[in-house]
């Protein structure tokens, strides 16, 4: 049974950092790149009857897909384990119940035998239904638990034909399992309904959706996604914020995940030594239907409740993720034994659930914390930025005033000379 819950859809700390104008280095303590076996990719190909349509560069969609697969198989990095799963490849009949079970593992996710994989792809012929949801469920089981990264690349030319099993809900259910699986989708010659469905599938797991109308585009995009699987993966560390700063967990530099109830707040603590700078960012994901007009607020507060600095952002329903960030440089101390300052980070959201939507569990939250060495003196930040700015502004004002006086004097002198003559 598919439930309406999912973790952050495409929620990522880098997005929050960019929103705040900050780029954080990879955390050294929490959220380090995942180590494990080779990265794994499962290519899921739609082989339904509509793939016979000849509208991609004068050839059929199936021909374009086969060409792309052959070129991708040749270019797959040695460190990537790759598999191929089909949907709609075997059952040509009209029985929906049977057609919606038509998904098979054409080539297992493993070290790639290019010749064998190409041979299997060559046998494919457009046949039946489009059971995207069932294929995604089966594909999620094609990976090993120890894989350093897991990625499904779904290629389809139409929307799912196996309702009521909504493939978007399937993707959310897969994401809710917390197995670190990303689903990227590619739509061949897409229509509006297919684009919406494939976009929803991708967003549910933090993946990407791409429209494809040419064979070269398909090859390039699949190659890009397979190569991306070999990139280091940063795994967030689960934490649980508190209702007050006093009860909050103390976090080191790293990437963290949590859940926050609608229109509530979560507290976290960070220790900042004199001469260090705290950089923090947060992303909150709307993983279900929410009302438009919402916001997120990130505050750095002292243990006594005085606000130090804040970051805030607002949304209007056009995105599933809202992010903000802040920076706080702690001034150096003449006392070498000066203790660290405990900074309380407060995350507050103003989301509200749409009618009939469950409010539990809370909204997925991703928090990046980075404590780095700051400038020699925190006050230098202000004196170099704001101070120098005021000095330059003063010079410009003075120069403009003097220029105005000179221009006025010259104009009056020229008028006087003209009248004399």
Tab-separated table of N, CA and C in Angstrom, residues 24-171:
chain	number	residue	atom	x	y	z
A	24	UNK	N	29.644	26.018	1.242
A	24	UNK	CA	30.305	25.340	2.334
A	24	UNK	C	31.175	24.212	1.822
A	25	UNK	N	32.354	24.006	2.425
A	25	UNK	CA	33.133	22.827	2.098
A	25	UNK	C	32.466	21.594	2.663
A	26	UNK	N	32.833	20.414	2.155
A	26	UNK	CA	32.254	19.173	2.650
A	26	UNK	C	32.590	18.998	4.124
A	27	UNK	N	31.601	18.633	4.904
A	27	UNK	CA	31.781	18.506	6.343
A	27	UNK	C	32.776	17.419	6.678
A	28	UNK	N	33.536	17.638	7.731
A	28	UNK	CA	34.572	16.696	8.123
A	28	UNK	C	34.100	15.719	9.171
A	29	UNK	N	33.057	16.047	9.913
A	29	UNK	CA	32.639	15.196	11.013
A	29	UNK	C	31.399	14.405	10.653
A	30	UNK	N	30.334	15.111	10.239
A	30	UNK	CA	29.093	14.435	9.882
A	30	UNK	C	28.789	14.685	8.420
A	31	UNK	N	28.100	13.762	7.818
A	31	UNK	CA	27.734	13.928	6.422
A	31	UNK	C	28.906	13.838	5.486
A	32	UNK	N	29.869	12.951	5.785
A	32	UNK	CA	31.008	12.768	4.904
A	32	UNK	C	30.612	11.934	3.693
A	33	UNK	N	31.424	11.986	2.606
A	33	UNK	CA	31.128	11.140	1.460
A	33	UNK	C	31.008	9.684	1.855
A	34	UNK	N	30.000	9.035	1.310
A	34	UNK	CA	29.739	7.654	1.658
A	34	UNK	C	30.800	6.737	1.073
A	35	UNK	N	31.281	5.804	1.891
A	35	UNK	CA	32.195	4.793	1.393
A	35	UNK	C	31.441	3.488	1.288
A	36	UNK	N	31.812	2.642	0.364
A	36	UNK	CA	31.127	1.372	0.197
A	36	UNK	C	31.548	0.745	-1.107
A	37	UNK	N	30.727	-0.148	-1.631
A	37	UNK	CA	31.063	-0.775	-2.890
A	37	UNK	C	30.842	0.211	-4.021
A	38	UNK	N	31.013	-0.260	-5.240
A	38	UNK	CA	30.912	0.601	-6.413
A	38	UNK	C	29.535	1.237	-6.515
A	39	UNK	N	29.449	2.433	-7.102
A	39	UNK	CA	28.132	3.039	-7.363
A	39	UNK	C	27.346	2.173	-8.338
A	40	UNK	N	26.025	2.184	-8.211
A	40	UNK	CA	25.188	1.320	-9.023
A	40	UNK	C	24.104	2.130	-9.743
A	41	UNK	N	23.821	1.758	-10.985
A	41	UNK	CA	22.816	2.422	-11.807
A	41	UNK	C	21.932	1.354	-12.449
A	42	UNK	N	20.623	1.570	-12.414
A	42	UNK	CA	19.678	0.694	-13.093
A	42	UNK	C	18.970	1.507	-14.169
A	43	UNK	N	19.195	1.174	-15.437
A	43	UNK	CA	18.521	1.838	-16.543
A	43	UNK	C	17.171	1.160	-16.759
A	44	UNK	N	16.087	1.892	-16.588
A	44	UNK	CA	14.743	1.338	-16.726
A	44	UNK	C	14.147	1.885	-18.019
A	45	UNK	N	13.912	0.981	-18.981
A	45	UNK	CA	13.494	1.388	-20.323
A	45	UNK	C	12.057	0.976	-20.611
A	46	UNK	N	11.286	1.936	-21.081
A	46	UNK	CA	9.920	1.708	-21.536
A	46	UNK	C	9.973	1.025	-22.911
A	47	UNK	N	9.398	-0.209	-22.978
A	47	UNK	CA	9.362	-0.938	-24.244
A	47	UNK	C	7.900	-1.186	-24.641
A	48	UNK	N	7.030	-0.261	-24.249
A	48	UNK	CA	5.612	-0.389	-24.570
A	48	UNK	C	5.383	-0.179	-26.060
A	49	UNK	N	4.159	-0.481	-26.500
A	49	UNK	CA	3.846	-0.415	-27.919
A	49	UNK	C	4.066	0.942	-28.554
A	50	UNK	N	3.897	2.006	-27.807
A	50	UNK	CA	4.058	3.354	-28.361
A	50	UNK	C	5.493	3.669	-28.753
A	51	UNK	N	6.450	2.848	-28.303
A	51	UNK	CA	7.855	3.083	-28.674
A	51	UNK	C	8.108	2.764	-30.145
A	52	UNK	N	7.092	2.219	-30.852
A	52	UNK	CA	7.226	1.998	-32.299
A	52	UNK	C	7.100	3.303	-33.086
A	53	UNK	N	6.557	4.339	-32.460
A	53	UNK	CA	6.314	5.609	-33.155
A	53	UNK	C	7.613	6.166	-33.741
A	54	UNK	N	7.554	6.564	-34.996
A	54	UNK	CA	8.740	7.095	-35.681
A	54	UNK	C	8.686	8.617	-35.702
A	55	UNK	N	9.227	9.248	-34.670
A	55	UNK	CA	9.225	10.711	-34.614
A	55	UNK	C	10.487	11.280	-33.965
A	56	UNK	N	11.537	10.474	-33.870
A	56	UNK	CA	12.810	10.977	-33.343
A	56	UNK	C	13.854	10.894	-34.443
A	57	UNK	N	14.167	12.023	-35.029
A	57	UNK	CA	15.171	12.112	-36.103
A	57	UNK	C	14.858	11.146	-37.244
A	58	UNK	N	13.570	10.980	-37.555
A	58	UNK	CA	13.183	10.133	-38.659
A	58	UNK	C	13.116	8.653	-38.343
A	59	UNK	N	13.469	8.267	-37.136
A	59	UNK	CA	13.432	6.861	-36.747
A	59	UNK	C	12.472	6.645	-35.600
A	60	UNK	N	12.323	5.393	-35.176
A	60	UNK	CA	11.416	5.091	-34.069
A	60	UNK	C	12.053	5.460	-32.742
A	61	UNK	N	11.205	5.616	-31.748
A	61	UNK	CA	11.693	5.904	-30.393
A	61	UNK	C	12.533	4.743	-29.875
A	62	UNK	N	12.136	3.516	-30.236
A	62	UNK	CA	12.883	2.350	-29.790
A	62	UNK	C	14.283	2.333	-30.396
A	63	UNK	N	14.387	2.702	-31.661
A	63	UNK	CA	15.700	2.743	-32.322
A	63	UNK	C	16.609	3.761	-31.649
A	64	UNK	N	16.035	4.922	-31.291
A	64	UNK	CA	16.830	5.942	-30.611
A	64	UNK	C	17.290	5.448	-29.252
A	65	UNK	N	16.419	4.737	-28.540
A	65	UNK	CA	16.770	4.216	-27.216
A	65	UNK	C	17.869	3.162	-27.328
A	66	UNK	N	17.756	2.265	-28.310
A	66	UNK	CA	18.786	1.232	-28.482
A	66	UNK	C	20.139	1.855	-28.815
A	67	UNK	N	20.120	2.833	-29.701
A	67	UNK	CA	21.378	3.506	-30.052
A	67	UNK	C	21.993	4.162	-28.828
A	68	UNK	N	21.151	4.845	-28.044
A	68	UNK	CA	21.657	5.508	-26.834
A	68	UNK	C	22.230	4.489	-25.861
A	69	UNK	N	21.534	3.374	-25.664
A	69	UNK	CA	22.012	2.359	-24.725
A	69	UNK	C	23.359	1.796	-25.167
A	70	UNK	N	23.521	1.512	-26.455
A	70	UNK	CA	24.787	0.965	-26.930
A	70	UNK	C	25.936	1.937	-26.697
A	71	UNK	N	25.706	3.213	-26.942
A	71	UNK	CA	26.769	4.199	-26.735
A	71	UNK	C	27.050	4.401	-25.249
A	72	UNK	N	25.997	4.347	-24.436
A	72	UNK	CA	26.182	4.491	-22.990
A	72	UNK	C	26.954	3.292	-22.432
A	73	UNK	N	26.629	2.106	-22.893
A	73	UNK	CA	27.337	0.910	-22.427
A	73	UNK	C	28.826	0.988	-22.751
A	74	UNK	N	29.159	1.552	-23.911
A	74	UNK	CA	30.578	1.714	-24.268
A	74	UNK	C	31.275	2.732	-23.376
A	75	UNK	N	30.534	3.733	-22.917
A	75	UNK	CA	31.146	4.836	-22.171
A	75	UNK	C	31.022	4.710	-20.650
A	76	UNK	N	30.340	3.682	-20.162
A	76	UNK	CA	30.143	3.542	-18.716
A	76	UNK	C	31.481	3.401	-17.997
A	77	UNK	N	31.751	4.222	-16.967
A	77	UNK	CA	33.008	4.111	-16.223
A	77	UNK	C	33.181	2.729	-15.606
A	78	UNK	N	34.416	2.276	-15.506
A	78	UNK	CA	34.704	0.940	-14.995
A	78	UNK	C	34.207	0.756	-13.569
A	79	UNK	N	34.208	1.839	-12.779
A	79	UNK	CA	33.830	1.709	-11.376
A	79	UNK	C	32.329	1.650	-11.139
A	80	UNK	N	31.540	1.863	-12.192
A	80	UNK	CA	30.086	1.869	-12.052
A	80	UNK	C	29.511	0.497	-12.400
A	81	UNK	N	28.696	-0.050	-11.490
A	81	UNK	CA	27.962	-1.280	-11.774
A	81	UNK	C	26.619	-0.895	-12.387
A	82	UNK	N	26.271	-1.524	-13.497
A	82	UNK	CA	25.103	-1.091	-14.256
A	82	UNK	C	24.177	-2.262	-14.559
A	83	UNK	N	22.867	-2.002	-14.507
A	83	UNK	CA	21.874	-2.995	-14.850
A	83	UNK	C	20.832	-2.397	-15.771
A	84	UNK	N	20.001	-3.241	-16.371
A	84	UNK	CA	18.946	-2.787	-17.279
A	84	UNK	C	17.654	-3.513	-16.924
A	85	UNK	N	16.592	-2.747	-16.746
A	85	UNK	CA	15.264	-3.306	-16.482
A	85	UNK	C	14.301	-2.761	-17.534
A	86	UNK	N	13.374	-3.598	-17.939
A	86	UNK	CA	12.395	-3.179	-18.936
A	86	UNK	C	11.002	-3.106	-18.323
A	87	UNK	N	10.140	-2.355	-18.987
A	87	UNK	CA	8.717	-2.356	-18.648
A	87	UNK	C	7.924	-2.410	-19.945
A	88	UNK	N	6.923	-3.279	-19.990
A	88	UNK	CA	6.095	-3.416	-21.187
A	88	UNK	C	6.769	-4.133	-22.337
A	89	UNK	N	7.741	-5.009	-22.048
A	89	UNK	CA	8.514	-5.636	-23.122
A	89	UNK	C	8.008	-7.013	-23.531
A	90	UNK	N	7.135	-7.636	-22.740
A	90	UNK	CA	6.851	-9.053	-22.977
A	90	UNK	C	5.386	-9.406	-23.201
A	91	UNK	N	4.441	-8.634	-22.663
A	91	UNK	CA	3.035	-9.013	-22.765
A	91	UNK	C	2.310	-8.137	-23.790
A	92	UNK	N	1.819	-8.726	-24.902
A	92	UNK	CA	1.174	-7.934	-25.948
A	92	UNK	C	-0.346	-7.875	-25.851
A	93	UNK	N	-0.923	-8.509	-24.810
A	93	UNK	CA	-2.377	-8.622	-24.742
A	93	UNK	C	-3.073	-7.417	-24.166
A	94	UNK	N	-4.411	-7.587	-23.931
A	94	UNK	CA	-5.260	-6.487	-23.481
A	94	UNK	C	-5.622	-6.565	-22.000
A	95	UNK	N	-5.165	-7.574	-21.292
A	95	UNK	CA	-5.492	-7.735	-19.876
A	95	UNK	C	-4.611	-6.804	-19.040
A	96	UNK	N	-5.257	-5.786	-18.447
A	96	UNK	CA	-4.469	-4.798	-17.709
A	96	UNK	C	-3.738	-5.413	-16.524
A	97	UNK	N	-4.400	-6.314	-15.811
A	97	UNK	CA	-3.774	-6.917	-14.641
A	97	UNK	C	-2.477	-7.625	-15.016
A	98	UNK	N	-2.506	-8.323	-16.125
A	98	UNK	CA	-1.294	-9.012	-16.591
A	98	UNK	C	-0.278	-8.019	-17.134
A	99	UNK	N	-0.763	-7.049	-17.910
A	99	UNK	CA	0.133	-6.061	-18.500
A	99	UNK	C	0.867	-5.233	-17.467
A	100	UNK	N	0.221	-5.016	-16.324
A	100	UNK	CA	0.842	-4.191	-15.283
A	100	UNK	C	1.842	-4.965	-14.435
A	101	UNK	N	2.021	-6.238	-14.728
A	101	UNK	CA	3.078	-7.027	-14.092
A	101	UNK	C	4.277	-7.195	-15.030
A	102	UNK	N	4.194	-6.594	-16.197
A	102	UNK	CA	5.190	-6.806	-17.239
A	102	UNK	C	6.422	-5.930	-17.023
A	103	UNK	N	7.273	-6.343	-16.122
A	103	UNK	CA	8.566	-5.702	-15.923
A	103	UNK	C	9.579	-6.795	-15.630
A	104	UNK	N	10.757	-6.695	-16.225
A	104	UNK	CA	11.752	-7.753	-16.083
A	104	UNK	C	13.153	-7.162	-16.020
A	105	UNK	N	14.029	-7.882	-15.326
A	105	UNK	CA	15.422	-7.471	-15.242
A	105	UNK	C	16.149	-8.042	-16.458
A	106	UNK	N	16.442	-7.183	-17.415
A	106	UNK	CA	17.095	-7.618	-18.649
A	106	UNK	C	18.562	-7.956	-18.411
A	107	UNK	N	19.215	-7.148	-17.565
A	107	UNK	CA	20.619	-7.371	-17.228
A	107	UNK	C	20.799	-6.957	-15.771
A	108	UNK	N	21.321	-7.821	-14.903
A	108	UNK	CA	21.405	-7.510	-13.481
A	108	UNK	C	22.391	-6.387	-13.188
A	109	UNK	N	22.137	-5.646	-12.116
A	109	UNK	CA	23.048	-4.585	-11.689
A	109	UNK	C	24.325	-5.255	-11.185
A	110	UNK	N	25.392	-5.086	-11.947
A	110	UNK	CA	26.648	-5.780	-11.639
A	110	UNK	C	27.769	-5.164	-12.456
A	111	UNK	N	28.965	-5.728	-12.296
A	111	UNK	CA	30.078	-5.307	-13.144
A	111	UNK	C	29.695	-5.553	-14.596
A	112	UNK	N	29.912	-4.575	-15.431
A	112	UNK	CA	29.341	-4.579	-16.770
A	112	UNK	C	30.103	-5.476	-17.743
A	113	UNK	N	29.370	-6.392	-18.371
A	113	UNK	CA	29.848	-7.138	-19.534
A	113	UNK	C	29.204	-6.460	-20.741
A	114	UNK	N	29.931	-5.610	-21.405
A	114	UNK	CA	29.355	-4.765	-22.445
A	114	UNK	C	28.747	-5.584	-23.590
A	115	UNK	N	29.427	-6.636	-23.991
A	115	UNK	CA	28.928	-7.451	-25.106
A	115	UNK	C	27.608	-8.120	-24.741
A	116	UNK	N	27.539	-8.697	-23.551
A	116	UNK	CA	26.321	-9.362	-23.111
A	116	UNK	C	25.176	-8.373	-22.975
A	117	UNK	N	25.439	-7.206	-22.389
A	117	UNK	CA	24.388	-6.197	-22.217
A	117	UNK	C	23.858	-5.721	-23.566
A	118	UNK	N	24.751	-5.498	-24.531
A	118	UNK	CA	24.324	-5.059	-25.865
A	118	UNK	C	23.488	-6.128	-26.554
A	119	UNK	N	23.853	-7.372	-26.355
A	119	UNK	CA	23.098	-8.469	-26.950
A	119	UNK	C	21.671	-8.496	-26.420
A	120	UNK	N	21.526	-8.266	-25.110
A	120	UNK	CA	20.200	-8.254	-24.508
A	120	UNK	C	19.367	-7.079	-25.029
A	121	UNK	N	19.984	-5.912	-25.163
A	121	UNK	CA	19.266	-4.739	-25.665
A	121	UNK	C	18.796	-4.955	-27.097
A	122	UNK	N	19.607	-5.626	-27.898
A	122	UNK	CA	19.268	-5.845	-29.308
A	122	UNK	C	18.009	-6.678	-29.483
A	123	UNK	N	17.644	-7.480	-28.481
A	123	UNK	CA	16.468	-8.345	-28.595
A	123	UNK	C	15.158	-7.620	-28.327
A	124	UNK	N	15.212	-6.388	-27.844
A	124	UNK	CA	14.004	-5.694	-27.424
A	124	UNK	C	13.149	-5.254	-28.606
A	125	UNK	N	11.829	-5.374	-28.421
A	125	UNK	CA	10.873	-4.948	-29.437
A	125	UNK	C	9.649	-4.365	-28.740
A	126	UNK	N	9.176	-3.177	-29.150
A	126	UNK	CA	8.008	-2.551	-28.504
A	126	UNK	C	6.823	-3.507	-28.473
A	127	UNK	N	6.211	-3.644	-27.267
A	127	UNK	CA	5.216	-4.700	-27.104
A	127	UNK	C	3.935	-4.263	-26.413
A	128	UNK	N	4.022	-3.893	-25.101
A	128	UNK	CA	2.800	-3.855	-24.319
A	128	UNK	C	2.470	-2.568	-23.596
A	129	UNK	N	2.143	-2.723	-22.311
A	129	UNK	CA	1.647	-1.652	-21.453
A	129	UNK	C	2.792	-0.780	-20.950
A	130	UNK	N	2.442	0.196	-20.073
A	130	UNK	CA	3.450	1.101	-19.502
A	130	UNK	C	3.356	1.065	-17.975
A	131	UNK	N	3.794	-0.029	-17.343
A	131	UNK	CA	3.705	-0.157	-15.884
A	131	UNK	C	4.882	0.510	-15.171
A	132	UNK	N	4.893	1.833	-15.169
A	132	UNK	CA	6.020	2.563	-14.570
A	132	UNK	C	6.103	2.312	-13.069
A	133	UNK	N	4.962	2.414	-12.374
A	133	UNK	CA	4.974	2.200	-10.930
A	133	UNK	C	5.514	0.837	-10.548
A	134	UNK	N	4.976	-0.264	-11.082
A	134	UNK	CA	5.508	-1.587	-10.764
A	134	UNK	C	6.983	-1.742	-11.117
A	135	UNK	N	7.426	-1.146	-12.223
A	135	UNK	CA	8.827	-1.254	-12.619
A	135	UNK	C	9.743	-0.550	-11.613
A	136	UNK	N	9.308	0.610	-11.115
A	136	UNK	CA	10.120	1.327	-10.124
A	136	UNK	C	10.224	0.531	-8.824
A	137	UNK	N	9.118	-0.082	-8.406
A	137	UNK	CA	9.148	-0.902	-7.189
A	137	UNK	C	10.138	-2.053	-7.339
A	138	UNK	N	10.099	-2.734	-8.479
A	138	UNK	CA	11.021	-3.839	-8.707
A	138	UNK	C	12.461	-3.342	-8.825
A	139	UNK	N	12.647	-2.221	-9.500
A	139	UNK	CA	13.993	-1.686	-9.691
A	139	UNK	C	14.646	-1.321	-8.369
A	140	UNK	N	13.847	-0.819	-7.423
A	140	UNK	CA	14.400	-0.456	-6.111
A	140	UNK	C	15.019	-1.654	-5.413
A	141	UNK	N	14.585	-2.863	-5.784
A	141	UNK	CA	15.152	-4.072	-5.195
A	141	UNK	C	16.306	-4.648	-5.978
A	142	UNK	N	16.683	-4.010	-7.076
A	142	UNK	CA	17.778	-4.519	-7.903
A	142	UNK	C	19.156	-4.161	-7.359
A	143	UNK	N	19.219	-3.268	-6.360
A	143	UNK	CA	20.502	-2.785	-5.858
A	143	UNK	C	20.951	-3.571	-4.628
A	144	UNK	N	22.253	-3.529	-4.354
A	144	UNK	CA	22.781	-4.102	-3.122
A	144	UNK	C	22.814	-3.026	-2.046
A	145	UNK	N	22.682	-3.431	-0.797
A	145	UNK	CA	22.627	-2.470	0.306
A	145	UNK	C	23.931	-1.709	0.479
A	146	UNK	N	25.043	-2.293	0.067
A	146	UNK	CA	26.348	-1.677	0.321
A	146	UNK	C	26.807	-0.727	-0.779
A	147	UNK	N	25.971	-0.500	-1.781
A	147	UNK	CA	26.367	0.391	-2.875
A	147	UNK	C	26.640	1.791	-2.349
A	148	UNK	N	27.693	2.435	-2.870
A	148	UNK	CA	28.024	3.788	-2.417
A	148	UNK	C	27.008	4.804	-2.904
A	149	UNK	N	26.355	4.548	-4.024
A	149	UNK	CA	25.247	5.372	-4.497
A	149	UNK	C	24.350	4.508	-5.364
A	150	UNK	N	23.058	4.860	-5.392
A	150	UNK	CA	22.079	4.101	-6.161
A	150	UNK	C	21.270	5.074	-7.004
A	151	UNK	N	21.164	4.773	-8.286
A	151	UNK	CA	20.467	5.686	-9.194
A	151	UNK	C	19.662	4.901	-10.214
A	152	UNK	N	18.381	5.250	-10.336
A	152	UNK	CA	17.537	4.720	-11.403
A	152	UNK	C	17.425	5.791	-12.477
A	153	UNK	N	17.627	5.400	-13.732
A	153	UNK	CA	17.410	6.299	-14.864
A	153	UNK	C	16.242	5.728	-15.657
A	154	UNK	N	15.093	6.376	-15.559
A	154	UNK	CA	13.869	5.917	-16.222
A	154	UNK	C	13.690	6.652	-17.544
A	155	UNK	N	13.506	5.886	-18.621
A	155	UNK	CA	13.293	6.458	-19.947
A	155	UNK	C	11.932	5.985	-20.443
A	156	UNK	N	11.024	6.920	-20.708
A	156	UNK	CA	9.664	6.559	-21.114
A	156	UNK	C	9.136	7.555	-22.126
A	157	UNK	N	8.172	7.077	-22.933
A	157	UNK	CA	7.547	7.973	-23.915
A	157	UNK	C	6.077	8.205	-23.601
A	158	UNK	N	5.631	7.816	-22.413
A	158	UNK	CA	4.230	8.006	-22.064
A	158	UNK	C	4.006	7.860	-20.580
A	159	UNK	N	2.818	8.292	-20.136
A	159	UNK	CA	2.497	8.172	-18.716
A	159	UNK	C	2.101	6.742	-18.376
A	160	UNK	N	2.133	6.444	-17.092
A	160	UNK	CA	1.802	5.117	-16.590
A	160	UNK	C	0.371	4.726	-16.977
A	161	UNK	N	0.177	3.430	-17.314
A	161	UNK	CA	-1.155	2.939	-17.682
A	161	UNK	C	-1.672	1.923	-16.661
A	162	UNK	N	-1.135	1.978	-15.449
A	162	UNK	CA	-1.497	0.984	-14.439
A	162	UNK	C	-2.133	1.610	-13.204
A	163	UNK	N	-2.930	2.674	-13.385
A	163	UNK	CA	-3.664	3.264	-12.273
A	163	UNK	C	-4.548	2.188	-11.655
A	164	UNK	N	-4.786	2.238	-10.315
A	164	UNK	CA	-4.541	3.363	-9.413
A	164	UNK	C	-3.162	3.388	-8.761
A	165	UNK	N	-2.216	2.545	-9.191
A	165	UNK	CA	-0.880	2.573	-8.609
A	165	UNK	C	-0.112	3.756	-9.196
A	166	UNK	N	-0.205	4.899	-8.528
A	166	UNK	CA	0.393	6.142	-9.001
A	166	UNK	C	1.913	6.057	-8.887
A	167	UNK	N	2.668	6.165	-10.004
A	167	UNK	CA	4.126	6.061	-9.924
A	167	UNK	C	4.769	7.173	-9.107
A	168	UNK	N	4.111	8.317	-9.028
A	168	UNK	CA	4.645	9.392	-8.182
A	168	UNK	C	4.580	8.985	-6.718
A	169	UNK	N	3.495	8.322	-6.323
A	169	UNK	CA	3.381	7.823	-4.956
A	169	UNK	C	4.382	6.703	-4.703
A	170	UNK	N	4.628	5.895	-5.724
A	170	UNK	CA	5.638	4.844	-5.601
A	170	UNK	C	7.002	5.464	-5.320
A	171	UNK	N	7.338	6.521	-6.064
A	171	UNK	CA	8.624	7.196	-5.858
A	171	UNK	C	8.716	7.770	-4.451
